[in-house]
Short mmCIF file of C-alpha atoms and ligand atoms in Angstrom, two decimals:
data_model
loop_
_atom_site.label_atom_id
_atom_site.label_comp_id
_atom_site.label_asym_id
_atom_site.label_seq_id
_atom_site.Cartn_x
_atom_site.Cartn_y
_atom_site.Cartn_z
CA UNK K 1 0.00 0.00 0.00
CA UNK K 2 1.25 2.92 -0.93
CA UNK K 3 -1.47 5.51 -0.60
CA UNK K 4 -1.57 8.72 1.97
CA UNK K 5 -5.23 7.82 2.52
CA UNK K 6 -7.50 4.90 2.74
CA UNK K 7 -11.49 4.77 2.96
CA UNK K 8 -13.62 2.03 4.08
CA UNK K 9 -17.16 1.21 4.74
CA UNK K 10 -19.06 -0.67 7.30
CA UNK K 11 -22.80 -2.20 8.22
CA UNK K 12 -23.88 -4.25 10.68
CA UNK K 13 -27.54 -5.61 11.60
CA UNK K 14 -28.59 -7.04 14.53
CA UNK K 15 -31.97 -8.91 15.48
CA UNK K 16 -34.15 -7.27 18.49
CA UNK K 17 -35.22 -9.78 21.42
CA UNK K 18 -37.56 -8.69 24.64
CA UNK K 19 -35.46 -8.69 27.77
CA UNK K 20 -31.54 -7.88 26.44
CA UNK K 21 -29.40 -5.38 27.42
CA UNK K 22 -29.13 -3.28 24.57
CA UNK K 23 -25.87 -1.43 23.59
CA UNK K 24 -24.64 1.50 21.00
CA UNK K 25 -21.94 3.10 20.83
CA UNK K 26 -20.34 1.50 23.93
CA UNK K 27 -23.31 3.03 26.11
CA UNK K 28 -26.11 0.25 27.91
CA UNK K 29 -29.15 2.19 26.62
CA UNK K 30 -32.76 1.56 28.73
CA UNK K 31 -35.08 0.03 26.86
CA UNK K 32 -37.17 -3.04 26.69
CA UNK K 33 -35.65 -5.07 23.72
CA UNK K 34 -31.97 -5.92 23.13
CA UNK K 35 -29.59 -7.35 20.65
CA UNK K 36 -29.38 -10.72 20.00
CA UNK K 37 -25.99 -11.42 19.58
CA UNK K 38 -22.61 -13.59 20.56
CA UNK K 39 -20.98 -10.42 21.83
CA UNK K 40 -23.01 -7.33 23.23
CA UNK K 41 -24.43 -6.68 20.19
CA UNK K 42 -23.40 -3.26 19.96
CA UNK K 43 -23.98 -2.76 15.73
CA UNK K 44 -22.97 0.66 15.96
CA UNK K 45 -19.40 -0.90 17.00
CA UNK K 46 -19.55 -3.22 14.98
CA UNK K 47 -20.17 -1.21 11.29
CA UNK K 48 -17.47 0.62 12.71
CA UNK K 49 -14.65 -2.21 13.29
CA UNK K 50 -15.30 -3.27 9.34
CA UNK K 51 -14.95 0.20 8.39
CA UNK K 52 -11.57 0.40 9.53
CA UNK K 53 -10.88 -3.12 8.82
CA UNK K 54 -12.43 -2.63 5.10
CA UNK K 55 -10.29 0.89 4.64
CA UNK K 56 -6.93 -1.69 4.53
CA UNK K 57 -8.16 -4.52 3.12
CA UNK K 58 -7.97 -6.53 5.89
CA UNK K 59 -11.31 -8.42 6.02
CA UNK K 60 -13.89 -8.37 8.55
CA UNK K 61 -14.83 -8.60 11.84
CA UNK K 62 -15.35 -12.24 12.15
CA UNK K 63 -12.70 -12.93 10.63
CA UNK K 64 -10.78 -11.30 13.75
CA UNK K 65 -13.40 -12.31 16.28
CA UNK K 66 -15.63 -14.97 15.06
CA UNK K 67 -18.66 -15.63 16.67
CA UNK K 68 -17.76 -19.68 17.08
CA UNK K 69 -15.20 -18.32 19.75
CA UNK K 70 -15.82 -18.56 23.37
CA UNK K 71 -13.28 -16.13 23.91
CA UNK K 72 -15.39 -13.20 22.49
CA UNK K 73 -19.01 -14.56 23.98
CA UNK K 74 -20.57 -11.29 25.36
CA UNK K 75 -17.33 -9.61 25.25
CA UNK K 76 -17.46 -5.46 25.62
CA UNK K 77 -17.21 -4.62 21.71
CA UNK K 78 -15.58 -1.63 22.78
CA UNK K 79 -12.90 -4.10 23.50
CA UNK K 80 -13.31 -5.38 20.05
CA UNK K 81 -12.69 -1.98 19.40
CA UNK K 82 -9.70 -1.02 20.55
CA UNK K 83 -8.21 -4.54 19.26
CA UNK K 84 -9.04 -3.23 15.78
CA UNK K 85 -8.29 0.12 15.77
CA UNK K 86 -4.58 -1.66 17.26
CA UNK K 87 -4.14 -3.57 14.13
CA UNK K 88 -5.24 -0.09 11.85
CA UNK K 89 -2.24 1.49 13.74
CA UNK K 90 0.01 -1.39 13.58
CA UNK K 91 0.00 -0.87 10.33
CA UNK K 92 0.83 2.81 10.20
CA UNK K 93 -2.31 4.35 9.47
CA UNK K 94 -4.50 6.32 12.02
CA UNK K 95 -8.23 7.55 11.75
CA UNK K 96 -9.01 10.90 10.13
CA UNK K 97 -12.29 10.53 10.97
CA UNK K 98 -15.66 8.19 10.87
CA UNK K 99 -19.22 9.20 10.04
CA UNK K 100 -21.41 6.58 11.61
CA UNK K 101 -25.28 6.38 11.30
CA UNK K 102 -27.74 4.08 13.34
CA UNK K 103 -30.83 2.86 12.06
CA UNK K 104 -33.63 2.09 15.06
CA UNK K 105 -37.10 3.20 15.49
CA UNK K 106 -37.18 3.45 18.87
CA UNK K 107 -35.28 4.05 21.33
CA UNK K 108 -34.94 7.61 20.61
CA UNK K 109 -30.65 8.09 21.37
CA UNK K 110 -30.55 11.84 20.92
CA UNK K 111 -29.45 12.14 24.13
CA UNK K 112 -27.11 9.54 24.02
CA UNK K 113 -25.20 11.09 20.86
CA UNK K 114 -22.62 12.55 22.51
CA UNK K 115 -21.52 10.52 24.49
CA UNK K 116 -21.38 8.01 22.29
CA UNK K 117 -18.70 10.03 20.33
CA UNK K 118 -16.87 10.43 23.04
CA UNK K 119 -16.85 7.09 24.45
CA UNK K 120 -15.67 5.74 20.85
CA UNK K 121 -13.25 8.34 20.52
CA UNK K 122 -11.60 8.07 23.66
CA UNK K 123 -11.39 3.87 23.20
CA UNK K 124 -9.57 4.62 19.67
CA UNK K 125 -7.36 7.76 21.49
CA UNK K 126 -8.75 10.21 18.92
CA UNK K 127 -10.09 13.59 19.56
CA UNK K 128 -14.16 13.41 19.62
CA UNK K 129 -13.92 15.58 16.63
CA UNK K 130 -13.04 12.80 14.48
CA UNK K 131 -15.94 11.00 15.35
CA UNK K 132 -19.98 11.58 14.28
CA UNK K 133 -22.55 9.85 15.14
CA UNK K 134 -25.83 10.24 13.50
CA UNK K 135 -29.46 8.31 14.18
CA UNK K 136 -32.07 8.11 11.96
CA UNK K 137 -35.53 6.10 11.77
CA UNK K 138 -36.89 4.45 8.75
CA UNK K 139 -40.12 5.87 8.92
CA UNK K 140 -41.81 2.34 10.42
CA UNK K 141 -40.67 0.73 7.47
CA UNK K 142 -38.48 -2.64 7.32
CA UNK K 143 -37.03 -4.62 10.09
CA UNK K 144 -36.18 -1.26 11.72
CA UNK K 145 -39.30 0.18 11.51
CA UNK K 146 -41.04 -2.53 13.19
CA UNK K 147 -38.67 -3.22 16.12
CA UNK K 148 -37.49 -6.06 14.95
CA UNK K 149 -33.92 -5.17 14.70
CA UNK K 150 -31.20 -2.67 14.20
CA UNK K 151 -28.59 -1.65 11.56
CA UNK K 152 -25.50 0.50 11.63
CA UNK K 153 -23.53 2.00 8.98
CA UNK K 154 -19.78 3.59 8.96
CA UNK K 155 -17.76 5.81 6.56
CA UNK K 156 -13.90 5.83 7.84
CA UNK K 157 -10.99 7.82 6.41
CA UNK K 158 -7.33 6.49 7.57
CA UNK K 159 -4.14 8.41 6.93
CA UNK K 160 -0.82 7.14 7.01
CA UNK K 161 0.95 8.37 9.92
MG1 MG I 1 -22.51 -7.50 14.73
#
């Protein structure tokens, strides 16, 4: 590789069950359904690991952590997180900066936007600047309008350091 800057996409879905804890962004979030999942679920995370991961080619996120591994059952994807971001550095690059979007119609997370940034900005060591988070409905329609379940996508930009 021999390019200043590399950009890379991510999505993530994750069914809704009654009784989970449910997780974005590295926050526990109050609500009555959760995601069903082999780690915490957290999509937002997630979309955001195979951003980075996709920006350098280097596969996804089971591939690192697959789900037939005890070691990562219900593990704290922020840890998943940090692992990956590791790797991105290892490598020499470092975030410019991720646009991430979640797709649920309820709960509402407005007022868990910001810290959401920050949380995921201070797991990767990056200034909260470099890191948007965005929610959206879809207007009651599809799995995410009906509570069934809830998606995540991410928009990275890595530069070499
Ligand atoms: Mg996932």
């Amino acid at each position: 590789m021999n390019c200043e800057l590399r950009i890379g996409n991510g999505y993530d879905v994750h069914r809704l069950a009654p009784g989970l804890k449910l997780t974005l962004g590295g926050l526990e979030i109050a609500h009555s359904k959760g995601c069903v999942a082999h780690s915490d679920g957290d999509v937002l995370i997630h979309a955001l690991c195979d951003a980075l991961l996709g920006a350098l080619a280097m596969g996804d996120i089971g591939h690192h952590f697959p789900d037939t591994s005890s070691e990562f059952k219900g593990i704290d994807s922020k840890i998943l997180l940090k692992r990956t971001y590791d790797m991105i550095l290892g490598r020499g690059y470092s975030l410019v900066n991720a646009d991430l979007t979640l797709l649920l119609q309820a709960p509402k997370v407005a007022p868990y936007i910001e810290q959401m940034r920050s949380t995921l900005a201070s797991v990767m060591g990056v200034g909260v600047d470099a890191v948007s988070v965005k929610a959206t409905t879809e207007e009651r329609l599809g799995f995410t309008g009906r509570e069934e379940g809830v998606a995540a996508y991410a928009v990275v930009l890595l530069a070499k350091n």
